[in-house]
Tab-separated table of C-alpha atoms in Angstrom:
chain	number	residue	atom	x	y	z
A	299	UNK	CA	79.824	74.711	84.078
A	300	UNK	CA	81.709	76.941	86.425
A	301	UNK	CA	79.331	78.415	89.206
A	302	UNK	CA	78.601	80.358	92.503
A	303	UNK	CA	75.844	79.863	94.356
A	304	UNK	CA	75.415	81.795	97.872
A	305	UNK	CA	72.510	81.470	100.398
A	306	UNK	CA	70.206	82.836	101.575
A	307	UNK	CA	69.594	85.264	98.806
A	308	UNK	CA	69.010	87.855	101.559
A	309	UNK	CA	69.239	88.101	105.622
A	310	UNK	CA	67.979	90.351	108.214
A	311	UNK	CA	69.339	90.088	111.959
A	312	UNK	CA	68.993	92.097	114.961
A	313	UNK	CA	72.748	94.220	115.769
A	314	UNK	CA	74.712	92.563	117.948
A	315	UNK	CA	73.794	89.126	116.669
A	316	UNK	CA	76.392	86.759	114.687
A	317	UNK	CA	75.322	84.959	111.255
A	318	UNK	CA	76.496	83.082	108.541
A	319	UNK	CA	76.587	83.264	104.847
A	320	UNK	CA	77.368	80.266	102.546
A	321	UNK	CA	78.655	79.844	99.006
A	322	UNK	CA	78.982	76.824	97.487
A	323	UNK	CA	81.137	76.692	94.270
A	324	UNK	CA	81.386	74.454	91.260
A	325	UNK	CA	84.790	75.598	90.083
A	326	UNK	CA	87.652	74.346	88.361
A	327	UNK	CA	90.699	74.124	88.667
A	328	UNK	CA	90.340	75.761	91.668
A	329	UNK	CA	92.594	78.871	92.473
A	330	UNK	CA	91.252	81.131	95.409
A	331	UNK	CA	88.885	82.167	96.919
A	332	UNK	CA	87.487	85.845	97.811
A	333	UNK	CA	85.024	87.471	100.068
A	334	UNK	CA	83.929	91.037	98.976
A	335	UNK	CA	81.856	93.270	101.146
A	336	UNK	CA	79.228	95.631	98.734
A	337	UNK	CA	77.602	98.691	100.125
A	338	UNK	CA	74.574	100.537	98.529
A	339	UNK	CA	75.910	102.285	95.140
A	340	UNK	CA	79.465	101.663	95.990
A	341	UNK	CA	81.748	99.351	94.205
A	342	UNK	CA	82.839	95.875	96.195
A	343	UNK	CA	85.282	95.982	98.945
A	344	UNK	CA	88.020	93.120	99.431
A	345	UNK	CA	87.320	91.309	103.028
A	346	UNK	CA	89.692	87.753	102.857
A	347	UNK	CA	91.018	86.058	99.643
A	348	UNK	CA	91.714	82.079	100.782
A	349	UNK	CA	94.240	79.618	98.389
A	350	UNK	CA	93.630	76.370	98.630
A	351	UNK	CA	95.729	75.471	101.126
A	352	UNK	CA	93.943	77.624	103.616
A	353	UNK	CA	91.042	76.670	105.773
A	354	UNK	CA	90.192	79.923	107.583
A	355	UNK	CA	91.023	83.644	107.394
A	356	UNK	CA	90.061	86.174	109.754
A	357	UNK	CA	89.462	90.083	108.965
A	358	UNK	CA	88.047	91.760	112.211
A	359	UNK	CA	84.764	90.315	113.411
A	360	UNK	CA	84.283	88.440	109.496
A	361	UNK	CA	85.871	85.166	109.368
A	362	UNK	CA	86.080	83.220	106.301
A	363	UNK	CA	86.204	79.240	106.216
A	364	UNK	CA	87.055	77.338	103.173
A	365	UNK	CA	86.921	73.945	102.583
A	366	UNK	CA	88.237	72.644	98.993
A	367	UNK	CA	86.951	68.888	99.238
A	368	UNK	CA	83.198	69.846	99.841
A	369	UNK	CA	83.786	73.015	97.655
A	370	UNK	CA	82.437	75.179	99.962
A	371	UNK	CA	83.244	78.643	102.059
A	372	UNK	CA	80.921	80.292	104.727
A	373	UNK	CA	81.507	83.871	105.746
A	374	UNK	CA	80.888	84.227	109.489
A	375	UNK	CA	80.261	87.922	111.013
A	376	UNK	CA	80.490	88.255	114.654
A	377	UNK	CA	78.281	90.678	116.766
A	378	UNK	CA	77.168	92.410	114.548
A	379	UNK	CA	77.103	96.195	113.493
A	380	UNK	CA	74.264	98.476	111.912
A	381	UNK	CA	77.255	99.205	109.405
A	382	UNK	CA	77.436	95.755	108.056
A	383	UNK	CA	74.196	96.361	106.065
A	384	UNK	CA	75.819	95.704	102.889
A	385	UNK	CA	75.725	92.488	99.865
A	386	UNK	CA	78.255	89.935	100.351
A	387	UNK	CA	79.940	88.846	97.010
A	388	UNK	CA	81.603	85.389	97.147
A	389	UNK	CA	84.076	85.053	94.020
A	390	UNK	CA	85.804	81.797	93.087
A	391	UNK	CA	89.160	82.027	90.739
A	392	UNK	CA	90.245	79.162	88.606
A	393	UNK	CA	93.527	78.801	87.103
A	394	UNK	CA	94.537	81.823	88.351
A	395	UNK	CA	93.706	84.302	85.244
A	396	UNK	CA	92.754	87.485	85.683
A	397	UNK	CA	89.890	87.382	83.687
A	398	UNK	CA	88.821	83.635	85.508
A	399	UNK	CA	86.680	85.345	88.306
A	400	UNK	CA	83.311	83.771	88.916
A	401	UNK	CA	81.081	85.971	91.132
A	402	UNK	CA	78.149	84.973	92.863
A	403	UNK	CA	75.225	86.815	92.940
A	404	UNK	CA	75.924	87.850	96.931
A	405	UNK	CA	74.083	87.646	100.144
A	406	UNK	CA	72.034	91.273	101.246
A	407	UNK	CA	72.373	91.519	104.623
A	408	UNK	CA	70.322	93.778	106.693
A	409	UNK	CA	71.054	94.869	110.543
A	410	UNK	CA	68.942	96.372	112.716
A	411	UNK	CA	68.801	98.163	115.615
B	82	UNK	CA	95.697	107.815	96.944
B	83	UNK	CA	92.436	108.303	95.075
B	84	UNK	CA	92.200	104.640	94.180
B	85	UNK	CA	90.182	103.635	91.479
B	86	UNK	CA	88.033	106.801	89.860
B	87	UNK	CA	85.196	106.292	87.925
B	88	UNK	CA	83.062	109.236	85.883
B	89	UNK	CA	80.389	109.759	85.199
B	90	UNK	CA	78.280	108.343	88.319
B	91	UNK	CA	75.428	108.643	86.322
B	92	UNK	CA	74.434	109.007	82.593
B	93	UNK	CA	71.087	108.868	80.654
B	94	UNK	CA	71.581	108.139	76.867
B	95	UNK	CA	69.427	107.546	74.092
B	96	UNK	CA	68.967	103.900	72.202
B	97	UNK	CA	71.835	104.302	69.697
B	98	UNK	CA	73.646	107.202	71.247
B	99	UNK	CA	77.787	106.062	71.713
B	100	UNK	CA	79.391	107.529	74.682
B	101	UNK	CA	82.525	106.622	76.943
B	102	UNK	CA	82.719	105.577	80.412
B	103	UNK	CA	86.303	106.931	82.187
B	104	UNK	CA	88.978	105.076	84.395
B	105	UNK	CA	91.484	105.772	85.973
B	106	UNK	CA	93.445	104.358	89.121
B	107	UNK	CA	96.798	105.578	90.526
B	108	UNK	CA	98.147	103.115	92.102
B	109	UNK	CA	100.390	101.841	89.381
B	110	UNK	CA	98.325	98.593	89.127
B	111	UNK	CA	99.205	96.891	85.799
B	112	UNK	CA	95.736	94.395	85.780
B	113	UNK	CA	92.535	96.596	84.935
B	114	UNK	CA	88.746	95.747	84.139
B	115	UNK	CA	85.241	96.320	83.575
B	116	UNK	CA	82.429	94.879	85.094
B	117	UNK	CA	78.897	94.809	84.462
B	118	UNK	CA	76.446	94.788	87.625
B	119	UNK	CA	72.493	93.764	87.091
B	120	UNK	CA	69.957	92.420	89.369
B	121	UNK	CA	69.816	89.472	91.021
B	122	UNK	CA	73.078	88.481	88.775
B	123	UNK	CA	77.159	88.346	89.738
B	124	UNK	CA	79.088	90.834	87.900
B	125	UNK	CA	79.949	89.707	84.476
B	126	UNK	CA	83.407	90.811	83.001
B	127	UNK	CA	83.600	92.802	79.661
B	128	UNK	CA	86.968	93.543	78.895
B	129	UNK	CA	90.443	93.459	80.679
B	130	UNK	CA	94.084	94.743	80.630
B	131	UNK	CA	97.153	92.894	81.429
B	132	UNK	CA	99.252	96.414	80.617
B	133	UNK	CA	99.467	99.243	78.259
B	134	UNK	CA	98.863	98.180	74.747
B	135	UNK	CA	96.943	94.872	75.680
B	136	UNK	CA	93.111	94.284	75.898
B	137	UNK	CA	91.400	91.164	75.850
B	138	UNK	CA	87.465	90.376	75.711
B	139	UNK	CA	85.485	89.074	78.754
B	140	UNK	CA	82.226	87.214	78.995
B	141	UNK	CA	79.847	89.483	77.420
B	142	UNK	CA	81.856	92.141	75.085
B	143	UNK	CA	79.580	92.809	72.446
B	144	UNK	CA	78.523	96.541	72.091
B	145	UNK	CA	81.863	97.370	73.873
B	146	UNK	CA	85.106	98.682	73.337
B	147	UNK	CA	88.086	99.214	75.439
B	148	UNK	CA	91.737	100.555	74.958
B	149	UNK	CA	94.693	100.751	77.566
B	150	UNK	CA	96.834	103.931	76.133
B	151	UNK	CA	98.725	104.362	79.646
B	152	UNK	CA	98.793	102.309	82.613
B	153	UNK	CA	96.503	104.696	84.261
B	154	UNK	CA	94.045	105.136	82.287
B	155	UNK	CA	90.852	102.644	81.043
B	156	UNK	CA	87.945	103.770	79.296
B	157	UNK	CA	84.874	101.779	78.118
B	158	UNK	CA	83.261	103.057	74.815
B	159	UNK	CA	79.530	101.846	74.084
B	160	UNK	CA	79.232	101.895	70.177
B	161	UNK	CA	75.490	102.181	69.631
B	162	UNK	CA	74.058	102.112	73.257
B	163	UNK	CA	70.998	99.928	73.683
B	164	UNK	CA	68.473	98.894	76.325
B	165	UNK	CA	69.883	96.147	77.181
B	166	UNK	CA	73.113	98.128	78.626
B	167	UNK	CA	71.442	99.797	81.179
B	168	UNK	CA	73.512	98.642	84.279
B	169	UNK	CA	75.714	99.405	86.818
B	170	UNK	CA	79.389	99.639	85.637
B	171	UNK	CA	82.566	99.227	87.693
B	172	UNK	CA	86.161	99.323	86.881
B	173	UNK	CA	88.833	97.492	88.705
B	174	UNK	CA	92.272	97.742	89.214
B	175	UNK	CA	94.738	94.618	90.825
B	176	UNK	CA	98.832	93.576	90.721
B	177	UNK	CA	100.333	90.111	90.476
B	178	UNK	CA	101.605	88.524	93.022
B	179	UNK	CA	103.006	85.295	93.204
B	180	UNK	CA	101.206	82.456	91.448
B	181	UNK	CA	97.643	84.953	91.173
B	182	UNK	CA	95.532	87.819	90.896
B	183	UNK	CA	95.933	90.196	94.280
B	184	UNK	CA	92.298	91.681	95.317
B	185	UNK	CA	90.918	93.494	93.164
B	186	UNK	CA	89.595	97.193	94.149
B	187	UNK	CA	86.795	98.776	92.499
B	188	UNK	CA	85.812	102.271	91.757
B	189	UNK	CA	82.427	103.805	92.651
B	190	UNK	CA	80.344	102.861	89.648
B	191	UNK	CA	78.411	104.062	87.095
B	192	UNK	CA	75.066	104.047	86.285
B	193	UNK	CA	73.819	104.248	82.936
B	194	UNK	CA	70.144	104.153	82.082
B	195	UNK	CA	69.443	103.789	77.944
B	196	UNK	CA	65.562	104.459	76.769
């Protein structure tokens, strides 16, 4: 069965501070993957989309890693800001359809002051 | 650009009331979609557009219907609207390119409450 699984379910860290966020993915065939970025009562925000053939992508201080054989991404966010209080979607595409989007149920990440 | 608009932002309805959600993006995209958003869950599709003219079911369609008149434009009709459709709704807009789907971009939402 196709799924996305991201941990931790939720995060708090202290502004300034870097973290990680993982998704692991049970996909297939595997297409590309995408980082979204979700604030409160707003619709999701595009932060890196990664093909297979690509290992990292960078988008200001968020930096996405992929890595196909292990079938698994990490989102890294460097020193962080109070405005990166938001849920983290991770979204794997097989065959490259449209409608073959699998969305994880995100990463809520809280920092604070 | 306005992007992707979505209205209402909120709606209260009535088990068994029908009602339509609106769409519309202006960026000429031809791909459009809606999305259901609950707790604790990813968001599930419901329908999609490849173009004027074509629709196509997603994974949970039931009590839904859809119709692409004009690229622009993509409303979501609930039939007979029932508990179990209170969510949050988004619509989404993307182009081809290449050998995939470009990223997607979302409108605001909508949330719907049915007693």
């Amino acid at each position: 069965k196709n799924q996305v699984e991201q941990s931790p379910q939720s995060l708090i860290i202290l502004e300034g501070k870097n973290c990680t966020l993982q998704c692991n993915y049970t996909v297939s065939p595997f297409s590309n993957l995408r980082w979204y970025k979700q604030d409160t009562g707003r619709g999701p925000v595009s932060l890196t989309i990664m093909t297979f053939s690509e290992n990292t992508k960078s988008n200001g201080r968020y930096t996405a890693t992929l890595d196909a054989d292990t079938k698994q991404s990490s989102l890294h966010i460097t020193a962080s800001q109070l405005s990166d209080s938001a849920s983290y979607i991770c979204v794997v595409s097989f065959s490259g359809g449209y409608n073959k989007l699998i969305f994880g149920a995100g990463t809520r990440l809280a920092v604070h002051p | 650009n306005a992007g992707v608009t979505q209205t209402p932002k909120f709606q209260v309805l009535k088990t068994g009331q029908s009602m339509t959600l609106q769409c519309a993006q202006d960026m000429n995209h031809e791909y459009m979609s809606w999305y259901r958003q609950d707790p604790g869950m990813g968001l599930r599709l419901i329908h999609y557009s490849v173009g004027a003219g074509i629709t196509d079911q997603g994974e949970v369609p039931n009590g839904y219907n859809v119709s692409r008149s004009t690229t622009e434009d993509f409303p979501l009709r609930l039939l007979s609207a029932a508990p179990s459709q209170t969510s949050v709704y988004f619509c989404a807009s993307s182009f081809r390119q290449g050998s995939f789907y470009n990223e997607q971009f979302f409108g605001p939402g909508t949330r719907l409450t049915v007693l």
